[in-house]
Amino acid sequence: MCGIVGYVGKEKAKTRIIDGLKRLEYRGYDSAGIALATGEGIEVRKRVGGIEKLEEIITDAGFDGEMGIGHTRWATHGAPSDINAHPHLNEKGDIAVVHNGIIENYLELREWLADEKNITFRSETDSEVIAHLIGACYEGDIYEAVRKATKKMRGAYAICVMAAAEPDKLIAVRKDAPLVVGCGDGCNFVASDIPALLPYTKEVYLLENNETVVLTPDDVCIYDDGGNRVTRDVFHVTWDVDAAEKEGYEHFMLKEIHEQPKGLWETLTRRLDENGDIKLDGISMTGEDIRNFDKIYIVACGTAYHAGLVGKYIIEKYAGITVEVDIASEFRYRYPLVDERTLFIAISQSGETTDTLEALREAKRKGARVLSVVNVVGSSVARESDDVFYTWAGPEIAVASTKAYTTQLMCMYLLGLYMGKQTGVLEEKKYREIIEELKTIPDMLTEILEKENDIKGIARRFYRREKVFFIGRGTDSAVSYEGSLKLKEISYINSFAIAAGELKHGTIALVEPGVLFIAMCTQDRLYEKMVSNVQEIIARSGEIFAVAKEGGEEIKKHADNTFYIPRCSDDVAPILSVVPLQLFAYYVSVMRGNDADKPRNLAKSVTVE
Ligand code: F6R
């Protein structure tokens, strides 16, 4: 949450920083600001609203410089406002700071700065404390001042700092919040995420926790917590700038929905050898390790958690190992039975989600082996895991996750199949059949995308509904949770998912005219039961939009609308059946006049608890 960008070089900083911020807006978009070293000191402009609002107040050519820092905010302490927006200045106005994260002891520090240093605070943020603290420690060397100040700070932060008296030196620090350094020609950058750097450089340094970096136009020096110089290999980014642009689509979300066949193909084929067997290259977990696990925890948040729910079905069925799926923020605060015979699987698109990362650390402390399913290479979750199973979705910019989810599902199948082979629970014939079927998924998904207009029509019919329920059985119930989350987060409709068999135990009381039920009916073995559940809803005047497999004619007789996915086995259906739900959520959001890429109150990478 919050995006930060810093630039130091010989060119104009303003456009480079604004350009970078636009590529980080998915991290937060309630206010934005920029500070530039103008030659006469530091000048700050900041404003509530998106980057376009900030752009309106920085048009004058005189407002520029060769060094600067920028920020796009997702509010934690203090409402979105001009004053609470970053950058923040120290009392004298000669040091500017942008911050992503939370300073846990900010009240204590604020009190100390007010009492001992007579500081008057302007904003309600925890971040302003950092600027004053660094100001209080400053004796002519901004690197030293930052080092002293960070020793007093507790919490999670990525900060970027500049001082008017040192106009060619940027300092950045990373502690439990992401930060990357971009190496340009005669210039250097720092940013919360790689897309911000892509138009200017593909050569980056991935900073480790507790590292401080000093950037000048020609040099990048990284220091560890003890102040020792660290050498780091340059990481070459392989995606190009188009991957982080809309390429003619109205929204990133729609583009990313359409990128799913490609992401799934990449994720699958990178794990298949020339004989069509699953290979776990780069993963040190052996067959013996797998046979020794007596329990697997899959732990994640939001959409990634929903991928874990499908993973449970698949791994238990194929590998015969008990799997528990947990929400990361809950796992951390209960007493999970974890030991050396536990495999802990973390699923995370960003690899920076604090709850997931902390749950992983907890499991590791208790002796579990950690395997993560991650999209962002080099992210914290990836680095702290014993093994990483990458999804090859490419950068996901839209806040609502789509292609990361389906590629996470693909990883769940591959893991389940691999483990099933090792434990001997899965027969060779079945193993081969499923791999062959997985190869057909990208084409089947393309067929669904070709029927996008049908979903648009269904969205037009229902977009004004205010109450929507998603129901399903088996893996369809897991997909229902994901469909419901997708709809509520971008349309703001009150939507709710429940296992269809559970309806009669209470929730059916809510059925009345005008309530829409989205009934997932893709599981052949549970199809008739779903048809009965649908009839129970119709008998109480609820409306039905059903998703079924081609050939499921019965449901069409009852539902108001039915969307068919291609015929496939029950096991792989989730990877296909979620797609009409993603498109439905997208079109409903657009029809209700929302910005599907930037839903209110949300941000992409959730680095707060
Ligand atoms: C919803 C969504 C979130 C994320 C969740 C975990 O569309 O994107 O629910 O899935 O915040 O994020 P990652 O996967 O980055 O750990």
mmCIF file of C-alpha atoms in Angstrom, residues 11-333:
data_model
loop_
_atom_site.group_PDB
_atom_site.id
_atom_site.type_symbol
_atom_site.label_atom_id
_atom_site.label_comp_id
_atom_site.label_asym_id
_atom_site.label_seq_id
_atom_site.Cartn_x
_atom_site.Cartn_y
_atom_site.Cartn_z
ATOM 1 C CA GLU A 11 17.577 15.167 -16.139
ATOM 2 C CA LYS A 12 14.339 16.737 -14.971
ATOM 3 C CA ALA A 13 13.004 14.732 -12.076
ATOM 4 C CA LYS A 14 9.350 15.813 -12.224
ATOM 5 C CA THR A 15 8.177 13.837 -15.273
ATOM 6 C CA ARG A 16 10.117 10.757 -14.216
ATOM 7 C CA ILE A 17 8.583 10.756 -10.761
ATOM 8 C CA ILE A 18 5.041 11.403 -12.009
ATOM 9 C CA ASP A 19 5.465 8.689 -14.633
ATOM 10 C CA GLY A 20 6.601 6.255 -11.938
ATOM 11 C CA LEU A 21 3.751 7.202 -9.609
ATOM 12 C CA LYS A 22 1.190 6.548 -12.348
ATOM 13 C CA ARG A 23 2.528 3.018 -12.618
ATOM 14 C CA LEU A 24 2.224 2.571 -8.857
ATOM 15 C CA GLU A 25 -1.225 4.036 -8.468
ATOM 16 C CA TYR A 26 -2.648 0.555 -7.937
ATOM 17 C CA ARG A 27 -0.905 0.638 -4.542
ATOM 18 C CA GLY A 28 -2.983 3.537 -3.286
ATOM 19 C CA TYR A 29 -4.754 6.427 -4.882
ATOM 20 C CA ASP A 30 -6.412 8.652 -2.301
ATOM 21 C CA SER A 31 -3.810 11.438 -2.486
ATOM 22 C CA ALA A 32 -0.464 12.101 -4.107
ATOM 23 C CA GLY A 33 2.489 14.421 -3.767
ATOM 24 C CA ILE A 34 5.954 15.279 -4.950
ATOM 25 C CA ALA A 35 8.975 17.081 -3.440
ATOM 26 C CA LEU A 36 11.730 18.439 -5.655
ATOM 27 C CA ALA A 37 15.151 19.869 -4.898
ATOM 28 C CA THR A 38 14.683 23.056 -6.927
ATOM 29 C CA GLY A 39 18.083 24.621 -6.320
ATOM 30 C CA GLU A 40 16.611 26.976 -3.772
ATOM 31 C CA GLY A 41 15.623 24.315 -1.306
ATOM 32 C CA ILE A 42 12.869 21.724 -1.246
ATOM 33 C CA GLU A 43 9.473 22.498 -2.686
ATOM 34 C CA VAL A 44 6.523 20.228 -2.007
ATOM 35 C CA ARG A 45 3.216 20.013 -3.877
ATOM 36 C CA LYS A 46 0.587 17.542 -2.734
ATOM 37 C CA ARG A 47 -3.112 17.021 -3.130
ATOM 38 C CA VAL A 48 -5.985 14.777 -2.216
ATOM 39 C CA GLY A 49 -7.181 12.624 -5.167
ATOM 40 C CA GLY A 50 -5.365 10.662 -7.861
ATOM 41 C CA ILE A 51 -2.180 11.607 -9.722
ATOM 42 C CA GLU A 52 -4.229 13.586 -12.269
ATOM 43 C CA LYS A 53 -5.209 15.982 -9.452
ATOM 44 C CA LEU A 54 -1.567 16.406 -8.505
ATOM 45 C CA GLU A 55 -0.645 17.062 -12.129
ATOM 46 C CA GLU A 56 -2.977 20.069 -12.171
ATOM 47 C CA ILE A 57 -0.828 21.869 -9.581
ATOM 48 C CA ILE A 58 2.635 21.137 -10.926
ATOM 49 C CA THR A 59 2.370 22.433 -14.489
ATOM 50 C CA ASP A 60 4.719 25.428 -14.029
ATOM 51 C CA ALA A 61 8.109 24.739 -15.650
ATOM 52 C CA GLY A 62 9.879 26.497 -12.769
ATOM 53 C CA PHE A 63 8.817 23.717 -10.461
ATOM 54 C CA ASP A 64 11.447 21.102 -11.321
ATOM 55 C CA GLY A 65 14.852 19.831 -10.320
ATOM 56 C CA GLU A 66 17.285 16.991 -10.743
ATOM 57 C CA MET A 67 16.314 15.154 -7.595
ATOM 58 C CA GLY A 68 12.943 14.415 -6.085
ATOM 59 C CA ILE A 69 10.611 12.017 -4.333
ATOM 60 C CA GLY A 70 6.948 11.205 -4.919
ATOM 61 C CA HIS A 71 4.159 9.327 -3.219
ATOM 62 C CA THR A 72 0.712 7.923 -3.895
ATOM 63 C CA ARG A 73 -1.174 7.227 -0.685
ATOM 64 C CA TRP A 74 -3.483 4.627 0.805
ATOM 65 C CA ALA A 75 -4.552 6.238 4.070
ATOM 66 C CA THR A 76 -3.813 4.528 7.386
ATOM 67 C CA HIS A 77 -3.351 7.331 9.948
ATOM 68 C CA GLY A 78 -5.489 10.338 9.107
ATOM 69 C CA ALA A 79 -8.105 10.697 6.390
ATOM 70 C CA PRO A 80 -7.120 11.452 2.794
ATOM 71 C CA SER A 81 -6.441 15.211 2.690
ATOM 72 C CA ASP A 82 -3.930 17.690 1.276
ATOM 73 C CA ILE A 83 -2.223 17.987 4.666
ATOM 74 C CA ASN A 84 -2.000 14.249 5.304
ATOM 75 C CA ALA A 85 -0.631 13.553 1.806
ATOM 76 C CA HIS A 86 3.110 12.889 1.491
ATOM 77 C CA PRO A 87 5.885 14.071 1.200
ATOM 78 C CA HIS A 88 6.225 15.366 4.749
ATOM 79 C CA LEU A 89 8.782 17.966 5.769
ATOM 80 C CA ASN A 90 10.705 18.525 8.972
ATOM 81 C CA GLU A 91 10.169 21.731 10.926
ATOM 82 C CA LYS A 92 12.772 23.715 8.963
ATOM 83 C CA GLY A 93 11.446 22.433 5.649
ATOM 84 C CA ASP A 94 14.856 21.256 4.488
ATOM 85 C CA ILE A 95 14.266 17.495 4.728
ATOM 86 C CA ALA A 96 11.471 15.658 2.889
ATOM 87 C CA VAL A 97 10.247 12.110 3.421
ATOM 88 C CA VAL A 98 7.868 9.702 1.718
ATOM 89 C CA HIS A 99 6.807 6.583 3.557
ATOM 90 C CA ASN A 100 4.999 3.321 2.897
ATOM 91 C CA GLY A 101 4.066 1.281 5.965
ATOM 92 C CA ILE A 102 3.155 1.976 9.569
ATOM 93 C CA ILE A 103 5.287 3.369 12.381
ATOM 94 C CA GLU A 104 3.975 1.485 15.392
ATOM 95 C CA ASN A 105 5.566 3.721 18.059
ATOM 96 C CA TYR A 106 4.640 6.969 16.339
ATOM 97 C CA LEU A 107 2.609 8.307 19.267
ATOM 98 C CA GLU A 108 5.534 7.854 21.611
ATOM 99 C CA LEU A 109 7.884 9.518 19.097
ATOM 100 C CA ARG A 110 5.416 12.296 18.430
ATOM 101 C CA GLU A 111 5.184 13.072 22.119
ATOM 102 C CA TRP A 112 8.964 13.059 22.491
ATOM 103 C CA LEU A 113 9.426 15.363 19.486
ATOM 104 C CA ALA A 114 6.737 17.748 20.752
ATOM 105 C CA ASP A 115 8.044 17.843 24.348
ATOM 106 C CA GLU A 116 11.791 17.697 23.794
ATOM 107 C CA LYS A 117 12.191 19.375 20.427
ATOM 108 C CA ASN A 118 9.225 21.720 20.492
ATOM 109 C CA ILE A 119 7.915 20.424 17.200
ATOM 110 C CA THR A 120 4.455 21.362 16.003
ATOM 111 C CA PHE A 121 2.846 18.709 13.868
ATOM 112 C CA ARG A 122 0.844 19.656 10.811
ATOM 113 C CA SER A 123 -0.751 16.325 9.864
ATOM 114 C CA GLU A 124 -2.392 13.374 11.611
ATOM 115 C CA THR A 125 -0.048 10.875 10.002
ATOM 116 C CA ASP A 126 2.509 8.574 11.558
ATOM 117 C CA SER A 127 4.786 9.427 8.614
ATOM 118 C CA GLU A 128 5.311 13.082 9.564
ATOM 119 C CA VAL A 129 7.082 11.827 12.680
ATOM 120 C CA ILE A 130 9.802 10.341 10.466
ATOM 121 C CA ALA A 131 10.580 13.699 8.847
ATOM 122 C CA HIS A 132 10.899 15.417 12.242
ATOM 123 C CA LEU A 133 12.883 12.583 13.727
ATOM 124 C CA ILE A 134 15.390 12.680 10.877
ATOM 125 C CA GLY A 135 15.447 16.466 11.190
ATOM 126 C CA ALA A 136 16.261 16.124 14.883
ATOM 127 C CA CYS A 137 19.142 13.739 14.079
ATOM 128 C CA TYR A 138 20.544 15.784 11.171
ATOM 129 C CA GLU A 139 24.028 17.219 11.581
ATOM 130 C CA GLY A 140 25.000 17.700 7.932
ATOM 131 C CA ASP A 141 25.000 14.058 6.798
ATOM 132 C CA ILE A 142 21.590 12.798 5.727
ATOM 133 C CA TYR A 143 22.700 9.151 5.588
ATOM 134 C CA GLU A 144 23.826 9.272 9.234
ATOM 135 C CA ALA A 145 20.665 11.096 10.267
ATOM 136 C CA VAL A 146 18.473 8.452 8.638
ATOM 137 C CA ARG A 147 20.459 5.688 10.316
ATOM 138 C CA LYS A 148 20.054 7.281 13.731
ATOM 139 C CA ALA A 149 16.362 7.977 13.218
ATOM 140 C CA THR A 150 15.459 4.492 11.981
ATOM 141 C CA LYS A 151 17.037 2.990 15.106
ATOM 142 C CA LYS A 152 14.258 4.717 17.077
ATOM 143 C CA MET A 153 11.441 3.612 14.764
ATOM 144 C CA ARG A 154 9.363 0.449 15.187
ATOM 145 C CA GLY A 155 7.036 -0.975 12.569
ATOM 146 C CA ALA A 156 7.108 -1.573 8.855
ATOM 147 C CA TYR A 157 8.438 0.988 6.477
ATOM 148 C CA ALA A 158 9.966 1.782 3.167
ATOM 149 C CA ILE A 159 11.089 5.395 3.186
ATOM 150 C CA CYS A 160 12.818 7.700 0.772
ATOM 151 C CA VAL A 161 14.456 10.847 2.101
ATOM 152 C CA MET A 162 16.195 13.921 0.726
ATOM 153 C CA ALA A 163 17.866 16.952 2.291
ATOM 154 C CA ALA A 164 18.100 20.398 0.684
ATOM 155 C CA ALA A 165 21.741 20.737 1.689
ATOM 156 C CA GLU A 166 22.702 17.532 -0.170
ATOM 157 C CA PRO A 167 20.936 17.971 -3.513
ATOM 158 C CA ASP A 168 22.478 14.953 -5.247
ATOM 159 C CA LYS A 169 21.855 12.288 -2.636
ATOM 160 C CA LEU A 170 18.739 10.226 -1.967
ATOM 161 C CA ILE A 171 18.502 7.840 0.960
ATOM 162 C CA ALA A 172 16.049 4.943 1.089
ATOM 163 C CA VAL A 173 15.463 2.294 3.720
ATOM 164 C CA ARG A 174 13.522 -0.934 3.578
ATOM 165 C CA LYS A 175 12.029 -2.728 6.578
ATOM 166 C CA ASP A 176 9.138 -5.123 5.943
ATOM 167 C CA ALA A 177 7.871 -3.096 2.997
ATOM 168 C CA PRO A 178 9.003 -3.487 -0.597
ATOM 169 C CA LEU A 179 11.633 -1.308 -2.258
ATOM 170 C CA VAL A 180 13.676 -1.697 -5.418
ATOM 171 C CA VAL A 181 16.490 0.373 -6.861
ATOM 172 C CA GLY A 182 16.659 1.072 -10.596
ATOM 173 C CA CYS A 183 20.034 1.763 -12.208
ATOM 174 C CA GLY A 184 19.918 4.245 -15.070
ATOM 175 C CA ASP A 185 22.559 5.941 -17.169
ATOM 176 C CA GLY A 186 23.755 8.901 -15.121
ATOM 177 C CA CYS A 187 20.727 8.576 -12.880
ATOM 178 C CA ASN A 188 19.268 6.222 -10.298
ATOM 179 C CA PHE A 189 15.788 5.480 -9.053
ATOM 180 C CA VAL A 190 14.104 3.947 -6.087
ATOM 181 C CA ALA A 191 10.520 2.672 -6.122
ATOM 182 C CA SER A 192 8.044 0.452 -4.321
ATOM 183 C CA ASP A 193 7.711 -1.824 -7.320
ATOM 184 C CA ILE A 194 9.382 -2.586 -10.630
ATOM 185 C CA PRO A 195 6.672 -1.244 -13.028
ATOM 186 C CA ALA A 196 7.566 2.307 -11.917
ATOM 187 C CA LEU A 197 11.066 1.856 -13.327
ATOM 188 C CA LEU A 198 10.356 0.033 -16.569
ATOM 189 C CA PRO A 199 10.326 2.989 -19.008
ATOM 190 C CA TYR A 200 13.792 3.962 -17.781
ATOM 191 C CA THR A 201 15.640 0.809 -16.799
ATOM 192 C CA LYS A 202 15.370 -2.952 -16.490
ATOM 193 C CA GLU A 203 18.455 -3.266 -14.285
ATOM 194 C CA VAL A 204 17.413 -3.320 -10.655
ATOM 195 C CA TYR A 205 18.696 -4.151 -7.203
ATOM 196 C CA LEU A 206 16.229 -5.911 -4.917
ATOM 197 C CA LEU A 207 16.831 -4.594 -1.424
ATOM 198 C CA GLU A 208 16.760 -6.911 1.588
ATOM 199 C CA ASN A 209 15.074 -6.091 4.855
ATOM 200 C CA ASN A 210 16.831 -3.530 7.049
ATOM 201 C CA GLU A 211 19.034 -2.298 4.234
ATOM 202 C CA THR A 212 19.702 1.345 3.521
ATOM 203 C CA VAL A 213 20.669 2.595 0.109
ATOM 204 C CA VAL A 214 22.427 5.823 -0.823
ATOM 205 C CA LEU A 215 21.762 6.938 -4.386
ATOM 206 C CA THR A 216 23.665 9.589 -6.293
ATOM 207 C CA PRO A 217 23.442 10.150 -10.073
ATOM 208 C CA ASP A 218 26.385 7.810 -10.690
ATOM 209 C CA ASP A 219 26.413 5.443 -7.759
ATOM 210 C CA VAL A 220 24.310 3.092 -5.663
ATOM 211 C CA CYS A 221 25.677 2.047 -2.258
ATOM 212 C CA ILE A 222 23.764 -0.504 -0.215
ATOM 213 C CA TYR A 223 24.409 -0.858 3.537
ATOM 214 C CA ASP A 224 23.217 -3.513 5.960
ATOM 215 C CA ASP A 225 21.736 -2.875 9.372
ATOM 216 C CA GLY A 226 25.203 -2.533 10.906
ATOM 217 C CA GLY A 227 26.286 0.085 8.365
ATOM 218 C CA ASN A 228 28.502 -2.328 6.381
ATOM 219 C CA ARG A 229 28.648 -1.963 2.623
ATOM 220 C CA VAL A 230 26.883 -4.830 0.844
ATOM 221 C CA THR A 231 27.445 -6.090 -2.687
ATOM 222 C CA ARG A 232 24.391 -7.160 -4.635
ATOM 223 C CA ASP A 233 23.931 -8.651 -8.094
ATOM 224 C CA VAL A 234 21.880 -6.683 -10.539
ATOM 225 C CA PHE A 235 18.547 -8.344 -11.315
ATOM 226 C CA HIS A 236 17.542 -8.053 -14.961
ATOM 227 C CA VAL A 237 13.790 -7.614 -15.414
ATOM 228 C CA THR A 238 12.517 -9.759 -18.272
ATOM 229 C CA TRP A 239 9.099 -8.198 -18.898
ATOM 230 C CA ASP A 240 8.844 -5.152 -21.036
ATOM 231 C CA VAL A 241 7.000 -1.954 -20.437
ATOM 232 C CA ASP A 242 3.896 -3.123 -22.397
ATOM 233 C CA ALA A 243 3.259 -5.734 -19.726
ATOM 234 C CA ALA A 244 2.510 -2.881 -17.337
ATOM 235 C CA GLU A 245 0.354 -0.883 -19.784
ATOM 236 C CA LYS A 246 -3.279 -1.189 -20.844
ATOM 237 C CA GLU A 247 -2.603 -1.911 -24.522
ATOM 238 C CA GLY A 248 -5.944 -0.554 -25.725
ATOM 239 C CA TYR A 249 -8.113 -2.164 -23.047
ATOM 240 C CA GLU A 250 -10.317 0.184 -21.086
ATOM 241 C CA HIS A 251 -9.006 -1.180 -17.798
ATOM 242 C CA PHE A 252 -6.089 -3.263 -16.572
ATOM 243 C CA MET A 253 -8.600 -5.694 -15.103
ATOM 244 C CA LEU A 254 -10.113 -6.474 -18.503
ATOM 245 C CA LYS A 255 -6.671 -6.803 -20.057
ATOM 246 C CA GLU A 256 -5.595 -9.144 -17.277
ATOM 247 C CA ILE A 257 -8.721 -11.294 -17.664
ATOM 248 C CA HIS A 258 -7.782 -11.666 -21.327
ATOM 249 C CA GLU A 259 -4.194 -12.525 -20.487
ATOM 250 C CA GLN A 260 -5.225 -15.658 -18.615
ATOM 251 C CA PRO A 261 -4.766 -18.190 -21.440
ATOM 252 C CA LYS A 262 -1.175 -17.012 -21.872
ATOM 253 C CA GLY A 263 -0.378 -16.931 -18.141
ATOM 254 C CA LEU A 264 -1.839 -20.409 -17.668
ATOM 255 C CA TRP A 265 0.098 -21.829 -20.589
ATOM 256 C CA GLU A 266 3.347 -20.333 -19.261
ATOM 257 C CA THR A 267 2.701 -21.554 -15.721
ATOM 258 C CA LEU A 268 1.941 -25.052 -16.961
ATOM 259 C CA THR A 269 4.601 -25.565 -19.596
ATOM 260 C CA ARG A 270 7.463 -24.219 -17.501
ATOM 261 C CA ARG A 271 6.775 -27.125 -15.156
ATOM 262 C CA LEU A 272 6.569 -29.880 -17.789
ATOM 263 C CA ASP A 273 9.602 -31.783 -19.073
ATOM 264 C CA GLU A 274 10.027 -33.231 -22.574
ATOM 265 C CA ASN A 275 8.126 -36.394 -21.555
ATOM 266 C CA GLY A 276 5.205 -34.343 -20.328
ATOM 267 C CA ASP A 277 6.044 -35.078 -16.690
ATOM 268 C CA ILE A 278 5.853 -32.446 -13.985
ATOM 269 C CA LYS A 279 9.293 -31.184 -13.011
ATOM 270 C CA LEU A 280 9.960 -29.189 -9.897
ATOM 271 C CA ASP A 281 13.185 -27.554 -11.077
ATOM 272 C CA GLY A 282 14.725 -25.352 -8.451
ATOM 273 C CA ILE A 283 12.538 -26.880 -5.726
ATOM 274 C CA SER A 284 14.467 -28.870 -3.166
ATOM 275 C CA MET A 285 11.509 -30.763 -1.657
ATOM 276 C CA THR A 286 12.067 -34.480 -2.398
ATOM 277 C CA GLY A 287 9.633 -37.355 -2.830
ATOM 278 C CA GLU A 288 10.661 -38.590 0.592
ATOM 279 C CA ASP A 289 9.911 -35.186 2.128
ATOM 280 C CA ILE A 290 6.449 -35.333 0.597
ATOM 281 C CA ARG A 291 5.768 -38.833 1.912
ATOM 282 C CA ASN A 292 6.852 -37.645 5.354
ATOM 283 C CA PHE A 293 4.449 -34.732 5.613
ATOM 284 C CA ASP A 294 1.519 -35.562 7.825
ATOM 285 C CA LYS A 295 -0.249 -32.267 7.283
ATOM 286 C CA ILE A 296 -0.295 -29.345 4.898
ATOM 287 C CA TYR A 297 -1.407 -25.826 5.744
ATOM 288 C CA ILE A 298 -2.289 -23.534 2.887
ATOM 289 C CA VAL A 299 -2.279 -19.979 4.181
ATOM 290 C CA ALA A 300 -3.133 -16.817 2.274
ATOM 291 C CA CYS A 301 -5.455 -13.805 2.109
ATOM 292 C CA GLY A 302 -8.410 -12.828 -0.078
ATOM 293 C CA THR A 303 -8.330 -14.208 -3.575
ATOM 294 C CA ALA A 304 -5.149 -16.169 -2.893
ATOM 295 C CA TYR A 305 -6.964 -17.835 0.032
ATOM 296 C CA HIS A 306 -9.736 -18.829 -2.366
ATOM 297 C CA ALA A 307 -7.132 -20.480 -4.597
ATOM 298 C CA GLY A 308 -6.065 -22.385 -1.479
ATOM 299 C CA LEU A 309 -9.625 -23.681 -0.988
ATOM 300 C CA VAL A 310 -9.468 -25.346 -4.388
ATOM 301 C CA GLY A 311 -5.925 -26.506 -3.581
ATOM 302 C CA LYS A 312 -7.282 -28.365 -0.566
ATOM 303 C CA TYR A 313 -9.702 -30.400 -2.680
ATOM 304 C CA ILE A 314 -7.052 -31.200 -5.225
ATOM 305 C CA ILE A 315 -4.163 -32.077 -2.907
ATOM 306 C CA GLU A 316 -6.294 -34.150 -0.548
ATOM 307 C CA LYS A 317 -7.823 -36.022 -3.472
ATOM 308 C CA TYR A 318 -4.627 -36.602 -5.460
ATOM 309 C CA ALA A 319 -1.996 -36.904 -2.723
ATOM 310 C CA GLY A 320 -4.009 -38.215 0.223
ATOM 311 C CA ILE A 321 -2.498 -35.731 2.678
ATOM 312 C CA THR A 322 -4.709 -33.737 5.039
ATOM 313 C CA VAL A 323 -4.794 -30.083 4.057
ATOM 314 C CA GLU A 324 -6.021 -27.211 6.189
ATOM 315 C CA VAL A 325 -6.622 -23.854 4.552
ATOM 316 C CA ASP A 326 -6.372 -20.787 6.702
ATOM 317 C CA ILE A 327 -6.713 -17.046 6.395
ATOM 318 C CA ALA A 328 -3.258 -15.668 7.191
ATOM 319 C CA SER A 329 -4.459 -13.063 9.689
ATOM 320 C CA GLU A 330 -6.224 -15.833 11.637
ATOM 321 C CA PHE A 331 -3.477 -18.422 11.397
ATOM 322 C CA ARG A 332 -1.062 -16.009 13.072
ATOM 323 C CA TYR A 333 -3.167 -15.564 16.147
#
